[in-house]
Amino acid sequence: MKKLTVEDLVKKFSLKVLTGEDQLQKNITQSRSHRPGLEFVGHFDFFPTERVQILGRKEINYLHKLSKEERRIRIGNIVHYHPPCFIVTAGEVELTYLTHYCKEDRIPLLVTDTVETTSEFIIMLDAYLLKNLAPEISIHGVCMNVFGVGILLRGQSGVGKSELAHTLIGRGHRLVSDDLVVLKKLSPRTLLGTHDEKTKEFLALRSIGLLNVVRMYGRKVFQDETRISLDINLTKWEKDSLNNELEHDAAYTDYMGVKVPSIEIQLQPGRDIAGLIEAAANNWYLRQSGYSAAEEFMSRIEADLSNDRGE
């Protein structure tokens, strides 16, 4: 898991630092921010103290309306819990009192300099926190986006994963990562595939060498990340081992508790593997909408049998 600090937020969102310049190395461990409301009126039973605290126009207006003593109590109660930082999205107007208490307790007080509303900023911040604090693992393989479907290509070294990726790029699809794929668990059902920065845009082809696909083919052939929807295992051809049933039983690969639909494709000279992967991607789309070609085929057979029996 990547370490995230208050300073990372300052750089990412171009935040102005009002207090706590020497505390920007504080770690952020929670993947969601918090907008204190009940806490300002004294309810702390469920106060998530380890989250980044966001103060918008509503909170600032409320504080402005309080007497000096009431304001001291309300702010002091929250500052006492030492959250990693406060971010004010409503500007710096009359924040002297807030600056005073944050400076006393050495808590970074930050201010946005953009025009987003508080809700818009929270959406962007939470997305950034979730992605950067998500549990992650690295696997050997290739990650592609085919017709908008994130696909993992796995198989033994030398089986032809990178060459296949190059073929798919030539057919208009996008590379995400070659050789080393970083998988991030965003939720119990969401797995994100990306690169490790060092391999970004690179594709390694045996006999050819290292290629920068963006330099060779343009920005359109690469994307930074994709949600993983299919796991495809590329294996060597085994005679008479292919399953010719109308529809296979569902198989899955488990990554950090996220189950990803999995299929096996055997390799043999002359097989259009890139075309099979495109078919797998399109078939995944159809299944998401509840359609099964095998079920439709069987319903037609049953209808014909019923007609033959005169039913």
Tab-separated table of C-alpha atoms in Angstrom:
chain	number	residue	atom	x	y	z
A	1	MET	CA	0.000	0.000	0.000
A	2	LYS	CA	1.368	3.400	-0.939
A	3	LYS	CA	2.026	5.859	1.875
A	4	LEU	CA	0.082	9.091	1.592
A	5	THR	CA	0.881	12.290	3.460
A	6	VAL	CA	-0.728	15.694	3.887
A	7	GLU	CA	1.984	17.090	1.624
A	8	ASP	CA	0.776	14.774	-1.167
A	9	LEU	CA	-2.654	16.420	-0.929
A	10	VAL	CA	-1.100	19.884	-0.993
A	11	LYS	CA	0.747	19.065	-4.213
A	12	LYS	CA	-2.098	17.150	-5.882
A	13	PHE	CA	-4.787	19.784	-5.297
A	14	SER	CA	-2.589	22.911	-5.181
A	15	LEU	CA	-3.669	23.711	-1.632
A	16	LYS	CA	-2.499	26.795	0.246
A	17	VAL	CA	-0.967	26.061	3.653
A	18	LEU	CA	-2.137	28.452	6.385
A	19	THR	CA	-0.712	26.570	9.372
A	20	GLY	CA	1.268	23.415	10.082
A	21	GLU	CA	3.994	23.778	7.494
A	22	ASP	CA	6.199	21.552	9.668
A	23	GLN	CA	3.486	18.862	9.958
A	24	LEU	CA	2.920	18.081	6.283
A	25	GLN	CA	4.540	14.657	6.622
A	26	LYS	CA	1.604	13.388	8.695
A	27	ASN	CA	0.326	10.117	7.285
A	28	ILE	CA	-3.202	9.793	5.923
A	29	THR	CA	-4.614	6.309	6.464
A	30	GLN	CA	-8.339	6.618	5.697
A	31	SER	CA	-9.683	6.488	2.141
A	32	ARG	CA	-12.599	8.842	2.794
A	33	SER	CA	-12.774	12.411	4.039
A	34	HIS	CA	-15.251	13.749	6.592
A	35	ARG	CA	-17.328	16.898	6.757
A	36	PRO	CA	-17.952	17.685	10.458
A	37	GLY	CA	-21.472	18.762	11.211
A	38	LEU	CA	-22.812	16.934	14.246
A	39	GLU	CA	-19.400	17.329	15.868
A	40	PHE	CA	-19.760	21.115	15.889
A	41	VAL	CA	-22.869	20.756	18.055
A	42	GLY	CA	-21.264	18.293	20.446
A	43	HIS	CA	-21.994	14.812	19.067
A	44	PHE	CA	-18.743	12.803	18.888
A	45	ASP	CA	-19.984	9.212	19.192
A	46	PHE	CA	-19.074	8.392	15.595
A	47	PHE	CA	-16.454	11.027	14.852
A	48	PRO	CA	-13.904	9.549	12.351
A	49	THR	CA	-10.884	11.285	13.827
A	50	GLU	CA	-8.341	9.780	11.405
A	51	ARG	CA	-10.007	11.202	8.306
A	52	VAL	CA	-9.205	14.431	6.515
A	53	GLN	CA	-11.710	17.023	7.751
A	54	ILE	CA	-13.438	19.225	5.146
A	55	LEU	CA	-14.969	22.588	6.024
A	56	GLY	CA	-17.223	24.163	3.421
A	57	ARG	CA	-19.328	27.293	3.272
A	58	LYS	CA	-22.030	25.821	5.558
A	59	GLU	CA	-19.553	24.995	8.317
A	60	ILE	CA	-17.732	28.313	8.038
A	61	ASN	CA	-21.011	30.291	8.087
A	62	TYR	CA	-22.096	28.386	11.188
A	63	LEU	CA	-18.840	29.230	12.966
A	64	HIS	CA	-19.132	32.892	11.987
A	65	LYS	CA	-22.531	33.105	13.702
A	66	LEU	CA	-21.263	31.841	17.047
A	67	SER	CA	-20.035	34.011	19.856
A	68	LYS	CA	-16.298	34.070	20.478
A	69	GLU	CA	-16.646	31.737	23.470
A	70	GLU	CA	-18.962	29.302	21.688
A	71	ARG	CA	-16.611	29.239	18.719
A	72	ARG	CA	-13.667	28.468	20.979
A	73	ILE	CA	-15.506	25.510	22.488
A	74	ARG	CA	-16.789	24.105	19.172
A	75	ILE	CA	-13.463	24.319	17.400
A	76	GLY	CA	-11.493	23.207	20.440
A	77	ASN	CA	-13.596	20.059	20.763
A	78	ILE	CA	-12.701	18.963	17.213
A	79	VAL	CA	-9.071	20.097	17.223
A	80	HIS	CA	-8.592	18.129	20.439
A	81	TYR	CA	-8.884	14.869	18.449
A	82	HIS	CA	-5.932	15.837	16.212
A	83	PRO	CA	-7.214	14.875	12.745
A	84	PRO	CA	-4.480	14.728	10.062
A	85	CYS	CA	-5.527	18.100	8.609
A	86	PHE	CA	-8.372	20.524	7.897
A	87	ILE	CA	-9.178	21.640	4.356
A	88	VAL	CA	-11.316	24.732	3.893
A	89	THR	CA	-13.079	24.974	0.537
A	90	ALA	CA	-14.858	28.256	1.196
A	91	GLY	CA	-11.871	30.578	0.968
A	92	GLU	CA	-9.886	32.359	3.651
A	93	VAL	CA	-12.400	34.994	4.717
A	94	GLU	CA	-12.240	35.662	8.476
A	95	LEU	CA	-10.435	32.441	9.352
A	96	THR	CA	-8.210	34.029	11.965
A	97	TYR	CA	-9.837	32.109	14.832
A	98	LEU	CA	-9.525	28.757	13.033
A	99	THR	CA	-5.895	29.454	12.170
A	100	HIS	CA	-5.180	30.226	15.820
A	101	TYR	CA	-6.447	26.888	17.157
A	102	CYS	CA	-4.828	24.809	14.395
A	103	LYS	CA	-1.506	26.561	14.987
A	104	GLU	CA	-1.714	25.875	18.715
A	105	ASP	CA	-2.253	22.135	18.153
A	106	ARG	CA	0.114	21.949	15.161
A	107	ILE	CA	-2.562	20.722	12.733
A	108	PRO	CA	-2.190	21.615	9.052
A	109	LEU	CA	-4.908	24.026	7.904
A	110	LEU	CA	-5.218	24.072	4.133
A	111	VAL	CA	-7.313	26.096	1.702
A	112	THR	CA	-8.368	25.306	-1.859
A	113	ASP	CA	-7.711	27.850	-4.584
A	114	THR	CA	-10.069	26.347	-7.156
A	115	VAL	CA	-13.676	27.105	-8.064
A	116	GLU	CA	-15.159	23.672	-7.295
A	117	THR	CA	-17.987	23.455	-4.797
A	118	THR	CA	-17.362	21.617	-1.545
A	119	SER	CA	-19.236	18.555	-2.830
A	120	GLU	CA	-17.221	18.500	-6.058
A	121	PHE	CA	-13.957	18.797	-4.154
A	122	ILE	CA	-14.917	15.964	-1.792
A	123	ILE	CA	-15.694	13.695	-4.765
A	124	MET	CA	-12.263	14.388	-6.284
A	125	LEU	CA	-10.464	14.035	-2.954
A	126	ASP	CA	-12.170	10.761	-2.002
A	127	ALA	CA	-11.447	9.277	-5.431
A	128	TYR	CA	-7.775	10.186	-5.019
A	129	LEU	CA	-7.627	8.780	-1.475
A	130	LEU	CA	-9.408	5.566	-2.433
A	131	LYS	CA	-7.107	4.874	-5.382
A	132	ASN	CA	-3.885	5.671	-3.555
A	133	LEU	CA	-4.714	3.878	-0.307
A	134	ALA	CA	-6.239	0.786	-1.899
A	135	PRO	CA	-4.670	-2.620	-1.114
A	136	GLU	CA	-2.542	-3.677	-4.070
A	137	ILE	CA	-0.515	-6.560	-5.466
A	138	SER	CA	1.699	-6.970	-8.532
A	139	ILE	CA	1.384	-9.896	-10.928
A	140	HIS	CA	3.249	-11.052	-14.014
A	141	GLY	CA	1.146	-10.496	-17.109
A	142	VAL	CA	-0.233	-7.952	-19.543
A	143	CYS	CA	-3.178	-5.629	-19.021
A	144	MET	CA	-5.217	-4.403	-22.010
A	145	ASN	CA	-8.408	-2.486	-22.587
A	146	VAL	CA	-10.354	-4.194	-25.382
A	147	PHE	CA	-13.610	-2.548	-26.508
A	148	GLY	CA	-13.704	-0.830	-23.112
A	149	VAL	CA	-13.265	-4.103	-21.198
A	150	GLY	CA	-10.243	-4.414	-18.895
A	151	ILE	CA	-8.504	-7.729	-19.556
A	152	LEU	CA	-5.617	-9.495	-17.852
A	153	LEU	CA	-3.515	-11.722	-20.097
A	154	ARG	CA	-1.596	-14.315	-18.119
A	155	GLY	CA	0.591	-17.259	-19.030
A	156	GLN	CA	4.077	-18.662	-18.719
A	157	SER	CA	7.037	-16.507	-19.715
A	158	GLY	CA	7.575	-16.675	-23.472
A	159	VAL	CA	4.054	-17.830	-24.304
A	160	GLY	CA	3.452	-14.686	-26.379
A	161	LYS	CA	1.527	-12.259	-24.160
A	162	SER	CA	3.404	-9.153	-25.295
A	163	GLU	CA	3.222	-10.128	-28.963
A	164	LEU	CA	-0.512	-10.614	-28.559
A	165	ALA	CA	-0.768	-7.197	-26.908
A	166	HIS	CA	1.021	-5.687	-29.910
A	167	THR	CA	-1.467	-7.337	-32.257
A	168	LEU	CA	-4.390	-5.992	-30.215
A	169	ILE	CA	-2.864	-2.495	-30.302
A	170	GLY	CA	-2.768	-2.780	-34.087
A	171	ARG	CA	-6.488	-3.586	-34.026
A	172	GLY	CA	-7.300	-0.372	-32.160
A	173	HIS	CA	-7.166	-1.481	-28.523
A	174	ARG	CA	-5.180	0.023	-25.653
A	175	LEU	CA	-2.218	-1.107	-23.602
A	176	VAL	CA	-2.309	-0.496	-19.845
A	177	SER	CA	0.733	-2.438	-18.664
A	178	ASP	CA	3.187	-5.007	-19.961
A	179	ASP	CA	5.128	-7.587	-17.924
A	180	LEU	CA	4.195	-6.227	-14.487
A	181	VAL	CA	0.576	-5.359	-13.710
A	182	VAL	CA	-0.385	-3.558	-10.507
A	183	LEU	CA	-3.827	-4.559	-9.219
A	184	LYS	CA	-5.650	-2.301	-6.762
A	185	LYS	CA	-8.723	-3.385	-4.807
A	186	LEU	CA	-11.113	-0.441	-4.757
A	187	SER	CA	-14.082	-2.391	-3.362
A	188	PRO	CA	-15.132	-6.019	-2.772
A	189	ARG	CA	-16.190	-6.136	-6.449
A	190	THR	CA	-13.857	-3.650	-8.126
A	191	LEU	CA	-10.311	-4.372	-9.229
A	192	LEU	CA	-8.244	-1.726	-10.984
A	193	GLY	CA	-5.339	-2.619	-13.251
A	194	THR	CA	-2.476	-0.186	-13.835
A	195	HIS	CA	1.315	0.005	-14.258
A	196	ASP	CA	4.136	0.720	-11.805
A	197	GLU	CA	5.252	3.967	-13.524
A	198	LYS	CA	8.587	2.438	-14.601
A	199	THR	CA	6.863	0.293	-17.249
A	200	LYS	CA	4.403	2.994	-18.328
A	201	GLU	CA	3.891	3.001	-22.139
A	202	PHE	CA	6.554	0.305	-22.674
A	203	LEU	CA	6.027	-3.017	-24.449
A	204	ALA	CA	8.811	-5.625	-24.577
A	205	LEU	CA	8.879	-7.822	-27.700
A	206	ARG	CA	11.240	-10.747	-28.059
A	207	SER	CA	13.674	-10.327	-30.978
A	208	ILE	CA	12.663	-6.667	-31.334
A	209	GLY	CA	13.318	-5.146	-27.931
A	210	LEU	CA	11.623	-2.447	-25.883
A	211	LEU	CA	9.022	-0.262	-27.592
A	212	ASN	CA	7.405	2.947	-26.431
A	213	VAL	CA	3.937	2.426	-27.915
A	214	VAL	CA	2.882	6.054	-27.463
A	215	ARG	CA	5.919	7.331	-29.355
A	216	MET	CA	5.370	4.749	-32.107
A	217	TYR	CA	1.589	4.734	-32.493
A	218	GLY	CA	0.244	7.787	-30.674
A	219	ARG	CA	-1.496	8.563	-27.387
A	220	LYS	CA	-4.664	6.685	-28.374
A	221	VAL	CA	-3.006	3.244	-27.922
A	222	PHE	CA	-2.355	3.668	-24.193
A	223	GLN	CA	-4.428	4.291	-21.098
A	224	ASP	CA	-3.281	4.677	-17.522
A	225	GLU	CA	-5.663	2.253	-15.828
A	226	THR	CA	-8.711	0.087	-16.388
A	227	ARG	CA	-11.239	-1.838	-14.331
A	228	ILE	CA	-10.444	-5.546	-14.630
A	229	SER	CA	-13.403	-7.526	-15.989
A	230	LEU	CA	-11.798	-10.639	-17.524
A	231	ASP	CA	-8.848	-12.833	-16.651
A	232	ILE	CA	-7.522	-14.800	-19.650
A	233	ASN	CA	-4.956	-17.548	-19.178
A	234	LEU	CA	-2.929	-18.298	-22.320
A	235	THR	CA	-1.722	-21.904	-22.417
A	236	LYS	CA	0.075	-24.160	-24.863
A	237	TRP	CA	-1.980	-26.254	-27.261
A	238	GLU	CA	-2.999	-29.702	-26.042
A	239	LYS	CA	-4.543	-31.972	-28.637
A	240	ASP	CA	-8.145	-33.053	-27.968
A	241	SER	CA	-8.285	-31.030	-24.753
A	242	LEU	CA	-10.544	-28.170	-25.928
A	243	ASN	CA	-14.015	-28.142	-24.464
A	244	ASN	CA	-16.635	-28.013	-27.219
A	245	GLU	CA	-19.686	-27.613	-24.994
A	246	LEU	CA	-22.079	-24.812	-25.886
A	247	GLU	CA	-21.231	-22.902	-22.723
A	248	HIS	CA	-18.561	-23.508	-20.113
A	249	ASP	CA	-19.221	-23.509	-16.407
A	250	ALA	CA	-18.281	-20.158	-14.930
A	251	ALA	CA	-14.708	-20.009	-13.639
A	252	TYR	CA	-13.116	-17.250	-11.594
A	253	THR	CA	-9.705	-16.090	-10.443
A	254	ASP	CA	-9.458	-14.559	-6.979
A	255	TYR	CA	-7.375	-11.414	-6.513
A	256	MET	CA	-7.413	-10.079	-2.933
A	257	GLY	CA	-10.951	-11.397	-2.501
A	258	VAL	CA	-12.278	-9.978	-5.781
A	259	LYS	CA	-13.498	-12.747	-8.092
A	260	VAL	CA	-12.774	-12.058	-11.770
A	261	PRO	CA	-14.380	-14.183	-14.552
A	262	SER	CA	-11.653	-16.383	-16.017
A	263	ILE	CA	-11.239	-18.275	-19.298
A	264	GLU	CA	-8.444	-20.317	-20.868
A	265	ILE	CA	-7.312	-19.900	-24.467
A	266	GLN	CA	-4.929	-22.428	-25.960
A	267	LEU	CA	-2.316	-21.172	-28.383
A	268	GLN	CA	-1.539	-22.759	-31.737
A	269	PRO	CA	-0.064	-21.365	-34.963
A	270	GLY	CA	-2.878	-20.158	-37.182
A	271	ARG	CA	-5.396	-19.479	-34.410
A	272	ASP	CA	-6.678	-15.898	-34.364
A	273	ILE	CA	-6.053	-15.326	-30.650
A	274	ALA	CA	-6.572	-11.573	-30.901
A	275	GLY	CA	-9.956	-12.214	-32.524
A	276	LEU	CA	-10.870	-14.675	-29.756
A	277	ILE	CA	-10.036	-12.073	-27.119
A	278	GLU	CA	-12.197	-9.504	-28.907
A	279	ALA	CA	-15.007	-12.073	-28.966
A	280	ALA	CA	-14.528	-12.727	-25.241
A	281	ALA	CA	-14.766	-8.993	-24.514
A	282	ASN	CA	-17.958	-8.573	-26.559
A	283	ASN	CA	-19.445	-11.712	-25.006
A	284	TRP	CA	-18.724	-10.314	-21.539
A	285	TYR	CA	-20.716	-7.201	-22.464
A	286	LEU	CA	-23.667	-9.324	-23.590
A	287	ARG	CA	-23.622	-11.381	-20.407
A	288	GLN	CA	-23.728	-8.202	-18.325
A	289	SER	CA	-26.997	-7.359	-20.059
A	290	GLY	CA	-28.358	-10.828	-19.254
A	291	TYR	CA	-27.959	-12.349	-22.718
A	292	SER	CA	-26.600	-15.869	-23.307
A	293	ALA	CA	-26.154	-17.184	-26.865
A	294	ALA	CA	-26.269	-20.755	-25.548
A	295	GLU	CA	-29.605	-20.139	-23.816
A	296	GLU	CA	-31.074	-18.573	-26.959
A	297	PHE	CA	-29.835	-21.513	-29.060
A	298	MET	CA	-31.364	-24.059	-26.672
A	299	SER	CA	-34.662	-22.181	-26.631
A	300	ARG	CA	-34.774	-22.437	-30.427
A	301	ILE	CA	-34.111	-26.183	-30.247
A	302	GLU	CA	-36.873	-26.608	-27.682
A	303	ALA	CA	-39.248	-24.558	-29.842
A	304	ASP	CA	-38.521	-26.780	-32.853
A	305	LEU	CA	-39.092	-29.921	-30.785
A	306	SER	CA	-42.382	-28.534	-29.530
A	307	ASN	CA	-43.504	-27.800	-33.101
A	308	ASP	CA	-42.564	-31.344	-34.195
A	309	ARG	CA	-44.702	-32.768	-31.394
A	310	GLY	CA	-47.546	-30.493	-32.411
A	311	GLU	CA	-47.676	-28.772	-29.074
